């Protein structure tokens, strides 16, 4: 019984590891609107550095920020963010 | 987090008043020297009275603010985030700050454990210049003594002064030893961490 619980916990911890890479086309969408990173940052309430980090794939936004981006670009979240190849090295 | 106007005034008073307190200390030191009490016979006048009242108010407010820092988590976060210049302008910076806090927590804990070890360790190495023989007749070159000592309070600070005047309350420095303070900090850090995480988990 104890070992079963242990395995369950271990697998739960394993699920927390980031295995998928989330890609985005923020750069393309922003360019289509002809706005700067600073302007986008101001519109969605973050710093310019965060917009830059998201565009470079260094930072995955929270669900709340993803929805804010979705509302700003008037697109579904899945049109902005896509799941990359699972085997691709992050 | 926006700080209350009253808190801002008190903190400004403490910060701006600190150079005056420092100047007052230097002035008192120049008059009576080190480790002595400044009495009215040394200096008297309006400045003495005003400076004395200012000093009492500053110390009282400093004690009050420090107690609030210790007990009020919101106030602590407001003040200390400004002191250590924590940048949390958006969610990414909050995440970075969280990671930095975790990093700092473990680094502090490691340092404290290390300091605790060295504060309790006693080490002595003695090299014999002349020939020294033990009971079995074997030649000894030196002596190595190692051990651990645990003193959580400062014996000097706890020693009662028999010359004390009746009804006199004396406070001078913390009565804990270095080891005692390190143990206190370790227990405090781990305790506060579990207090915070369990509180959050219970709310879930």
XYZ file of N, CA, C and O in Angstrom, chain B residues 4-190:
748
model
N 0.503 52.760 3.103
C -0.373 53.755 3.723
C 0.416 55.030 3.984
O 1.610 54.996 4.248
N -0.296 56.159 3.957
C 0.328 57.478 4.140
C 1.024 57.557 5.506
O 2.148 58.066 5.614
N 0.353 57.014 6.535
C 0.888 57.061 7.901
C 2.219 56.284 7.984
O 3.188 56.755 8.581
N 2.238 55.116 7.341
C 3.455 54.299 7.335
C 4.585 55.011 6.603
O 5.737 54.966 7.027
N 4.217 55.665 5.507
C 5.220 56.406 4.722
C 5.852 57.508 5.559
O 7.071 57.706 5.531
N 5.017 58.233 6.325
C 5.516 59.339 7.164
C 6.476 58.798 8.220
O 7.567 59.334 8.422
N 6.084 57.707 8.863
C 6.928 57.126 9.921
C 8.258 56.643 9.345
O 9.325 56.905 9.905
N 8.193 55.956 8.200
C 9.430 55.445 7.593
C 10.346 56.574 7.147
O 11.565 56.491 7.315
N 9.744 57.643 6.611
C 10.550 58.799 6.211
C 11.199 59.442 7.429
O 12.364 59.843 7.376
N 10.434 59.513 8.511
C 10.965 60.096 9.748
C 12.170 59.272 10.234
O 13.198 59.836 10.627
N 12.030 57.950 10.167
C 13.124 57.073 10.624
C 14.361 57.201 9.732
O 15.479 57.262 10.235
N 14.125 57.250 8.431
C 15.255 57.331 7.492
C 15.927 58.695 7.564
O 17.149 58.788 7.687
N 15.098 59.755 7.507
C 15.664 61.111 7.540
C 16.284 61.392 8.913
O 17.301 62.068 9.019
N 15.662 60.835 9.950
C 16.155 61.086 11.310
C 17.433 60.337 11.659
O 18.138 60.730 12.594
N 17.729 59.290 10.896
C 18.908 58.472 11.213
C 20.229 59.256 11.212
O 21.021 59.109 12.134
N 20.492 60.111 10.199
C 21.741 60.900 10.257
C 21.829 61.776 11.509
O 22.913 61.957 12.059
N 20.674 62.307 11.962
C 20.662 63.124 13.188
C 21.021 62.274 14.408
O 21.739 62.705 15.295
N 20.497 61.041 14.417
C 20.785 60.119 15.529
C 22.281 59.803 15.531
O 22.930 59.805 16.576
N 22.810 59.590 14.336
C 24.234 59.292 14.196
C 25.081 60.479 14.667
O 26.066 60.307 15.395
N 24.664 61.675 14.252
C 25.366 62.901 14.655
C 25.299 63.079 16.171
O 26.272 63.482 16.806
N 24.144 62.732 16.727
C 23.936 62.825 18.180
C 24.882 61.888 18.924
O 25.441 62.225 19.969
N 25.066 60.696 18.368
C 25.964 59.688 18.958
C 27.411 60.207 18.950
O 28.124 60.095 19.940
N 27.801 60.782 17.800
C 29.174 61.307 17.672
C 29.377 62.464 18.657
O 30.397 62.552 19.333
N 28.354 63.312 18.750
C 28.406 64.461 19.665
C 28.544 63.974 21.119
O 29.374 64.466 21.868
N 27.714 62.977 21.482
C 27.764 62.436 22.847
C 29.109 61.772 23.119
O 29.673 61.894 24.209
N 29.642 61.109 22.107
C 30.933 60.426 22.246
C 32.054 61.442 22.476
O 32.961 61.227 23.278
N 31.962 62.587 21.775
C 33.000 63.617 21.909
C 32.973 64.247 23.295
O 34.007 64.689 23.799
N 31.798 64.307 23.887
C 31.683 64.942 25.210
C 32.145 63.999 26.329
O 32.969 64.358 27.162
N 31.610 62.786 26.339
C 31.921 61.890 27.471
C 32.790 60.686 27.121
O 33.227 59.973 28.018
N 32.979 60.405 25.860
C 33.802 59.261 25.487
C 33.002 57.985 25.379
O 31.773 57.984 25.527
N 33.693 56.903 25.159
C 33.046 55.612 24.902
C 32.529 54.947 26.183
O 33.088 55.110 27.256
N 31.447 54.203 26.032
C 30.872 53.404 27.132
C 30.538 54.203 28.385
O 30.699 53.730 29.506
N 30.117 55.405 28.202
C 29.713 56.197 29.358
C 28.352 56.826 29.104
O 27.966 57.056 27.973
N 27.672 57.145 30.172
C 26.354 57.741 30.030
C 26.474 59.259 30.072
O 27.236 59.802 30.863
N 25.690 59.886 29.199
C 25.733 61.349 29.136
C 24.707 61.917 30.117
O 23.506 61.711 29.980
N 25.187 62.572 31.146
C 24.289 63.159 32.153
C 24.167 64.659 31.933
O 24.953 65.257 31.186
N 23.219 65.261 32.630
C 22.972 66.704 32.465
C 24.156 67.560 32.905
O 24.300 68.689 32.455
N 24.996 67.013 33.802
C 26.151 67.810 34.228
C 27.186 67.988 33.112
O 27.984 68.912 33.120
N 27.139 67.060 32.134
C 28.051 67.187 31.003
C 27.595 68.279 30.037
O 28.394 69.011 29.485
N 26.301 68.302 29.853
C 25.775 69.275 28.899
C 24.343 69.605 29.290
O 23.566 68.738 29.645
N 24.016 70.848 29.226
C 22.660 71.258 29.584
C 22.193 72.350 28.628
O 22.984 73.100 28.101
N 20.925 72.431 28.405
C 20.412 73.484 27.541
C 19.265 72.993 26.680
O 18.849 71.837 26.787
N 18.770 73.875 25.849
C 17.598 73.560 25.017
C 17.910 72.437 24.025
O 17.081 71.559 23.797
N 19.107 72.460 23.481
C 19.484 71.434 22.508
C 19.448 70.040 23.131
O 18.982 69.080 22.528
N 19.948 69.970 24.359
C 19.955 68.706 25.107
C 18.544 68.138 25.230
O 18.307 66.964 24.999
N 17.594 69.017 25.594
C 16.203 68.583 25.788
C 15.553 68.151 24.474
O 14.925 67.098 24.397
N 15.745 68.974 23.456
C 15.133 68.668 22.153
C 15.733 67.376 21.591
O 15.016 66.484 21.125
N 17.061 67.277 21.660
C 17.740 66.084 21.137
C 17.309 64.830 21.892
O 17.102 63.773 21.293
N 17.131 64.968 23.198
C 16.702 63.837 24.030
C 15.325 63.339 23.653
O 15.105 62.136 23.484
N 14.406 64.296 23.483
C 13.030 63.930 23.104
C 13.018 63.297 21.706
O 12.360 62.288 21.474
N 13.773 63.895 20.804
C 13.871 63.369 19.433
C 14.417 61.939 19.456
O 13.884 61.062 18.773
N 15.427 61.726 20.281
C 16.046 60.399 20.385
C 15.046 59.357 20.899
O 14.938 58.255 20.363
N 14.291 59.740 21.936
C 13.293 58.820 22.519
C 12.225 58.471 21.474
O 11.881 57.295 21.289
N 11.734 59.501 20.777
C 10.682 59.269 19.762
C 11.221 58.370 18.647
O 10.555 57.420 18.223
N 12.436 58.651 18.211
C 13.028 57.868 17.109
C 13.183 56.402 17.510
O 12.815 55.502 16.753
N 13.710 56.163 18.712
C 13.912 54.774 19.176
C 12.566 54.069 19.341
O 12.400 52.916 18.919
N 11.580 54.776 19.913
C 10.250 54.177 20.118
C 9.621 53.796 18.778
O 9.080 52.685 18.630
N 9.709 54.696 17.807
C 9.138 54.406 16.484
C 9.912 53.302 15.770
O 9.324 52.488 15.051
N 11.222 53.270 15.991
C 12.052 52.212 15.381
C 11.653 50.842 15.946
O 11.490 49.879 15.189
N 11.437 50.772 17.256
C 11.025 49.505 17.890
C 9.661 49.073 17.355
O 9.450 47.916 16.983
N 8.745 50.041 17.274
C 7.388 49.770 16.789
C 7.422 49.271 15.333
O 6.766 48.281 14.987
N 8.210 49.939 14.517
C 8.315 49.561 13.097
C 8.949 48.182 12.943
O 8.496 47.372 12.126
N 9.977 47.919 13.730
C 10.642 46.616 13.641
C 9.719 45.483 14.082
O 9.721 44.404 13.493
N 8.908 45.746 15.115
C 7.942 44.735 15.578
C 6.893 44.476 14.499
O 6.501 43.344 14.244
N 6.467 45.549 13.841
C 5.487 45.402 12.749
C 6.091 44.639 11.582
O 5.423 43.833 10.942
N 7.367 44.903 11.323
C 8.063 44.182 10.246
C 8.077 42.681 10.524
O 7.946 41.859 9.638
N 8.236 42.367 11.776
C 8.340 40.971 12.186
C 6.979 40.269 12.169
O 6.871 39.103 11.806
N 5.935 40.989 12.554
C 4.632 40.361 12.746
C 3.631 40.582 11.607
O 2.748 39.764 11.401
N 3.755 41.691 10.898
C 2.795 42.003 9.837
C 3.392 41.686 8.462
O 4.288 42.377 7.991
N 2.885 40.628 7.841
C 3.475 40.169 6.575
C 3.291 41.174 5.434
O 4.185 41.332 4.594
N 2.136 41.853 5.384
C 1.906 42.836 4.312
C 2.857 44.014 4.429
O 3.459 44.449 3.445
N 2.996 44.513 5.650
C 3.884 45.642 5.912
C 5.332 45.262 5.598
O 6.082 46.022 4.988
N 5.689 44.043 6.005
C 7.050 43.533 5.761
C 7.357 43.511 4.260
O 8.402 43.951 3.815
N 6.381 42.998 3.497
C 6.582 42.899 2.051
C 6.683 44.276 1.409
O 7.529 44.501 0.537
N 5.818 45.186 1.869
C 5.818 46.549 1.322
C 7.160 47.238 1.560
O 7.737 47.823 0.650
N 7.633 47.163 2.794
C 8.852 47.883 3.168
C 10.096 47.215 2.589
O 10.898 47.856 1.908
N 10.217 45.911 2.837
C 11.454 45.239 2.430
C 11.612 45.108 0.918
O 12.723 45.096 0.417
N 10.492 45.029 0.203
C 10.609 44.965 -1.261
C 11.174 46.275 -1.800
O 11.838 46.290 -2.839
N 10.900 47.373 -1.083
C 11.470 48.665 -1.497
C 12.932 48.753 -1.088
O 13.756 49.275 -1.838
N 13.230 48.236 0.093
C 14.614 48.301 0.594
C 15.544 47.484 -0.298
O 16.623 47.950 -0.666
N 15.134 46.270 -0.639
C 16.005 45.416 -1.463
C 15.721 45.544 -2.962
O 16.278 44.811 -3.769
N 14.871 46.517 -3.307
C 14.532 46.836 -4.698
C 14.036 45.619 -5.480
O 14.611 45.245 -6.511
N 12.988 44.997 -4.958
C 12.389 43.857 -5.657
C 11.532 44.391 -6.799
O 10.704 45.276 -6.604
N 11.777 43.874 -7.999
C 11.016 44.320 -9.169
C 9.951 43.286 -9.485
O 10.266 42.158 -9.863
N 8.697 43.646 -9.295
C 7.602 42.734 -9.625
C 6.532 43.500 -10.383
O 5.425 43.700 -9.901
N 6.925 43.952 -11.598
C 5.999 44.776 -12.362
C 4.999 43.953 -13.163
O 3.928 44.416 -13.497
N 5.350 42.716 -13.469
C 4.409 41.836 -14.171
C 4.664 40.376 -13.757
O 5.524 40.099 -12.925
N 3.889 39.451 -14.346
C 3.945 38.052 -13.910
C 5.314 37.401 -14.131
O 5.727 36.566 -13.340
N 5.998 37.810 -15.207
C 7.326 37.229 -15.461
C 8.301 37.646 -14.363
O 9.092 36.837 -13.877
N 8.240 38.919 -13.983
C 9.124 39.405 -12.918
C 8.771 38.778 -11.576
O 9.651 38.539 -10.757
N 7.478 38.484 -11.373
C 7.058 37.805 -10.136
C 7.652 36.397 -10.110
O 8.151 35.932 -9.089
N 7.617 35.737 -11.267
C 8.174 34.378 -11.367
C 9.684 34.391 -11.115
O 10.206 33.539 -10.379
N 10.355 35.385 -11.714
C 11.808 35.511 -11.518
C 12.110 35.785 -10.044
O 13.018 35.195 -9.452
N 11.296 36.656 -9.455
C 11.469 37.014 -8.043
C 11.245 35.794 -7.135
O 11.967 35.602 -6.152
N 10.248 34.972 -7.499
C 9.959 33.757 -6.724
C 11.149 32.804 -6.768
O 11.545 32.233 -5.749
N 11.707 32.647 -7.968
C 12.872 31.763 -8.120
C 14.064 32.301 -7.336
O 14.783 31.546 -6.685
N 14.239 33.630 -7.398
C 15.351 34.261 -6.680
C 15.178 34.103 -5.168
O 16.151 33.884 -4.441
N 13.922 34.198 -4.718
C 13.632 34.044 -3.288
C 13.961 32.630 -2.832
O 14.547 32.433 -1.766
N 13.587 31.655 -3.660
C 13.873 30.250 -3.342
C 15.388 30.016 -3.298
O 15.906 29.372 -2.381
N 16.057 30.602 -4.296
C 17.505 30.483 -4.375
C 18.148 31.086 -3.121
O 19.018 30.483 -2.490
N 17.684 32.278 -2.771
C 18.229 32.978 -1.610
C 17.910 32.238 -0.312
O 18.740 32.173 0.601
N 16.703 31.641 -0.239
C 16.300 30.885 0.954
C 17.249 29.710 1.200
O 17.761 29.530 2.302
N 17.509 28.943 0.153
C 18.390 27.786 0.316
C 19.842 28.200 0.535
O 20.565 27.558 1.307
N 20.251 29.283 -0.151
C 21.628 29.775 0.037
C 21.826 30.247 1.475
O 22.855 29.960 2.095
N 20.820 30.954 2.001
C 20.878 31.426 3.396
C 20.938 30.261 4.372
O 21.697 30.286 5.333
N 20.080 29.267 4.093
C 20.004 28.109 4.980
C 21.332 27.350 4.986
O 21.808 26.933 6.046
N 21.913 27.205 3.802
C 23.206 26.522 3.695
C 24.279 27.287 4.459
O 25.085 26.686 5.182
N 24.256 28.612 4.322
C 25.227 29.455 5.026
C 25.036 29.349 6.541
O 26.011 29.220 7.294
N 23.773 29.356 6.967
C 23.486 29.278 8.403
C 23.914 27.939 8.992
O 24.469 27.892 10.091
N 23.657 26.859 8.245
C 24.064 25.530 8.717
C 25.586 25.467 8.822
O 26.145 24.936 9.788
N 26.244 26.057 7.818
C 27.711 26.101 7.801
C 28.231 26.914 8.998
O 29.148 26.490 9.709
N 27.607 28.079 9.234
C 28.005 28.927 10.361
C 27.740 28.237 11.699
O 28.535 28.356 12.634
N 26.620 27.496 11.759
C 26.289 26.770 12.991
C 27.355 25.722 13.299
O 27.806 25.583 14.436
N 27.778 25.026 12.233
C 28.801 24.006 12.404
C 30.088 24.634 12.944
O 30.665 24.167 13.921
N 30.514 25.740 12.307
C 31.781 26.364 12.712
C 31.668 27.125 14.042
O 32.683 27.340 14.698
N 30.448 27.520 14.408
C 30.300 28.211 15.691
C 30.338 27.235 16.868
O 30.575 27.633 18.002
N 30.088 25.967 16.579
C 30.127 24.980 17.665
C 31.444 24.191 17.692
O 31.776 23.573 18.687
N 32.158 24.249 16.575
C 33.383 23.449 16.460
C 34.538 24.034 17.284
O 34.796 25.237 17.246
N 35.188 23.168 18.019
C 36.411 23.556 18.736
C 37.552 22.747 18.153
O 37.440 21.532 17.996
N 38.626 23.434 17.846
C 39.739 22.767 17.194
C 41.043 23.324 17.761
O 41.208 24.528 17.898
N 41.922 22.415 18.129
C 43.201 22.869 18.675
C 44.302 21.914 18.224
O 44.184 20.695 18.371
N 45.347 22.478 17.660
C 46.479 21.656 17.255
C 47.740 22.199 17.933
O 48.057 23.375 17.839
N 48.404 21.310 18.626
C 49.588 21.718 19.382
C 50.770 20.869 18.923
O 50.683 19.636 18.899
N 51.844 21.540 18.522
C 53.027 20.788 18.074
C 54.078 20.824 19.177
O 54.390 21.899 19.710
N 54.578 19.648 19.529
C 55.596 19.578 20.583
C 56.982 19.856 19.979
O 57.372 19.226 19.003
N 57.659 20.834 20.555
C 59.011 21.157 20.083
C 60.042 20.170 20.652
O 60.931 19.702 19.965
N 59.878 19.877 21.938
C 60.784 18.919 22.585
C 60.217 17.502 22.482
O 59.050 17.321 22.143
N 61.036 16.561 22.790
C 60.566 15.169 22.749
C 59.614 14.895 23.905
O 59.955 15.080 25.062
N 58.441 14.468 23.542
C 57.435 14.141 24.563
C 57.044 12.682 24.368
O 56.810 12.236 23.244
N 56.998 11.950 25.445
C 56.657 10.523 25.371
C 55.383 10.268 26.153
O 55.156 10.880 27.201
N 54.560 9.385 25.622
C 53.326 9.052 26.357
C 53.602 7.926 27.346
O 54.744 7.488 27.523
N 52.537 7.424 27.987
C 52.682 6.421 29.047
C 53.344 5.138 28.560
O 54.080 4.485 29.291
N 53.071 4.792 27.301
C 53.660 3.553 26.762
C 55.091 3.752 26.244
O 55.685 2.845 25.698
N 55.564 4.974 26.370
C 56.938 5.269 25.965
C 57.090 5.651 24.517
O 58.193 5.795 23.997
N 56.000 5.822 23.836
C 56.031 6.179 22.421
C 56.209 7.695 22.264
O 55.622 8.477 23.012
N 56.978 8.094 21.286
C 57.249 9.517 21.086
C 56.031 10.226 20.480
O 55.406 9.723 19.555
N 55.734 11.389 21.027
C 54.585 12.171 20.541
C 55.085 13.423 19.840
O 55.964 14.124 20.338
N 54.499 13.720 18.667
C 54.912 14.907 17.899
C 53.988 16.103 18.141
O 54.392 17.245 17.985
N 52.793 15.781 18.481
C 51.845 16.874 18.686
C 50.543 16.354 19.273
O 50.389 15.166 19.544
N 49.613 17.280 19.414
C 48.326 16.909 19.997
C 47.190 17.597 19.225
O 47.269 18.796 18.925
N 46.197 16.825 18.902
C 45.052 17.376 18.178
C 43.804 17.187 19.042
O 43.473 16.075 19.439
N 43.141 18.282 19.319
C 41.910 18.225 20.117
C 40.766 18.779 19.293
O 40.866 19.872 18.739
N 39.705 18.017 19.190
C 38.529 18.476 18.437
C 37.273 18.178 19.220
O 37.208 17.179 19.943
N 36.296 19.042 19.083
C 35.038 18.799 19.782
C 33.975 19.802 19.390
O 34.209 20.701 18.584
N 32.810 19.624 19.964
C 31.703 20.549 19.702
C 31.199 21.123 21.013
O 31.101 20.417 22.020
N 30.895 22.396 20.988
C 30.337 23.054 22.170
C 29.085 23.813 21.786
O 29.066 24.504 20.776
N 28.042 23.648 22.557
C 26.774 24.315 22.231
C 26.362 25.233 23.375
O 25.978 24.761 24.450
N 26.487 26.541 23.138
C 26.045 27.530 24.127
C 25.043 28.440 23.430
O 25.412 29.214 22.549
N 23.797 28.317 23.819
C 22.758 29.090 23.117
C 22.560 30.487 23.685
O 21.935 31.326 23.053
N 23.033 30.746 24.889
C 22.866 32.090 25.451
C 24.216 32.649 25.882
O 25.164 31.914 26.130
N 24.262 33.977 25.936
C 25.481 34.668 26.304
C 25.532 34.785 27.833
O 24.703 35.481 28.427
N 26.469 34.100 28.423
C 26.540 34.075 29.896
C 26.812 35.455 30.487
O 26.280 35.802 31.536
N 27.622 36.241 29.781
C 27.948 37.590 30.286
C 26.697 38.461 30.343
O 26.500 39.219 31.280
N 25.873 38.352 29.293
C 24.669 39.186 29.231
C 23.654 38.791 30.290
O 22.851 39.612 30.729
N 23.701 37.522 30.699
C 22.723 37.059 31.688
C 23.196 37.250 33.134
O 22.429 37.086 34.071
N 24.476 37.597 33.301
C 24.998 37.782 34.657
C 24.334 38.992 35.320
O 24.307 40.078 34.758
N 23.797 38.780 36.482
C 23.095 39.860 37.172
C 24.095 40.803 37.829
O 25.066 40.364 38.452
N 23.854 42.086 37.656
C 24.706 43.089 38.281
C 24.188 43.361 39.703
O 23.084 43.854 39.892
N 25.001 43.026 40.687
C 24.546 43.164 42.079
C 24.480 44.625 42.523
O 23.840 44.950 43.510
N 25.154 45.516 41.793
C 25.150 46.936 42.160
C 23.940 47.686 41.609
O 23.832 48.897 41.747
N 23.050 46.935 40.970
C 21.908 47.590 40.345
C 21.031 48.297 41.366
O 20.773 47.781 42.453
N 20.600 49.459 41.009
C 19.693 50.219 41.865
C 18.326 49.549 41.785
O 17.954 49.025 40.739
N 17.602 49.559 42.881
C 16.287 48.930 42.901
C 15.353 49.626 41.897
O 15.454 50.842 41.690
N 14.461 48.868 41.314
C 13.485 49.354 40.330
C 14.140 49.802 39.012
O 13.540 50.540 38.252
N 15.322 49.393 38.772
C 16.000 49.777 37.532
C 15.877 48.647 36.506
O 16.091 47.482 36.840
N 15.486 49.015 35.298
C 15.395 48.017 34.226
C 16.557 48.258 33.265
O 16.724 49.372 32.765
N 17.345 47.235 33.074
C 18.518 47.388 32.220
C 18.404 46.458 31.018
O 18.091 45.277 31.162
N 18.628 47.028 29.837
C 18.683 46.201 28.631
C 19.964 46.534 27.899
O 20.251 47.699 27.629
N 20.748 45.540 27.603
C 21.968 45.770 26.846
C 22.248 44.573 25.960
O 22.629 43.501 26.436
N 22.011 44.734 24.689
C 22.245 43.708 23.672
C 21.421 42.435 23.895
O 20.830 42.241 24.958
N 21.433 41.568 22.903
C 20.666 40.317 22.994
C 21.393 39.314 23.887
O 22.611 39.223 23.838
N 20.650 38.580 24.711
C 21.337 37.624 25.593
C 21.721 36.314 24.913
O 22.183 35.389 25.559
N 21.516 36.218 23.587
C 21.858 34.978 22.888
C 23.318 34.974 22.453
O 23.875 36.022 22.135
N 23.864 33.799 22.395
C 25.226 33.665 21.873
C 25.139 33.618 20.347
O 24.044 33.556 19.786
N 26.297 33.613 19.686
C 26.308 33.523 18.221
C 25.588 32.254 17.763
O 24.773 32.271 16.858
N 25.898 31.152 18.454
C 25.277 29.862 18.119
C 23.762 29.944 18.307
O 23.000 29.446 17.478
N 23.351 30.582 19.403
C 21.921 30.724 19.698
C 21.212 31.487 18.604
O 20.116 31.096 18.176
N 21.816 32.559 18.130
C 21.208 33.379 17.066
C 21.122 32.580 15.762
O 20.107 32.619 15.071
N 22.172 31.829 15.471
C 22.165 31.025 14.231
C 21.060 29.972 14.291
O 20.303 29.791 13.328
N 20.940 29.296 15.441
C 19.881 28.282 15.598
C 18.504 28.941 15.453
O 17.622 28.430 14.770
N 18.361 30.097 16.079
C 17.097 30.838 16.002
C 16.749 31.172 14.550
O 15.602 30.993 14.118
N 17.753 31.619 13.790
C 17.521 31.974 12.385
C 17.149 30.759 11.540
O 16.273 30.842 10.683
N 17.811 29.633 11.799
C 17.505 28.408 11.040
C 16.062 27.974 11.320
O 15.279 27.712 10.405
N 15.717 27.926 12.615
C 14.362 27.506 13.008
C 13.326 28.490 12.449
O 12.285 28.091 11.923
N 13.645 29.771 12.514
C 12.738 30.806 12.018
C 12.508 30.659 10.514
O 11.378 30.701 10.044
N 13.595 30.486 9.768
C 13.486 30.364 8.301
C 12.643 29.155 7.905
O 11.721 29.283 7.106
N 12.966 27.999 8.487
C 12.226 26.777 8.121
C 10.778 26.884 8.613
O 9.846 26.529 7.897
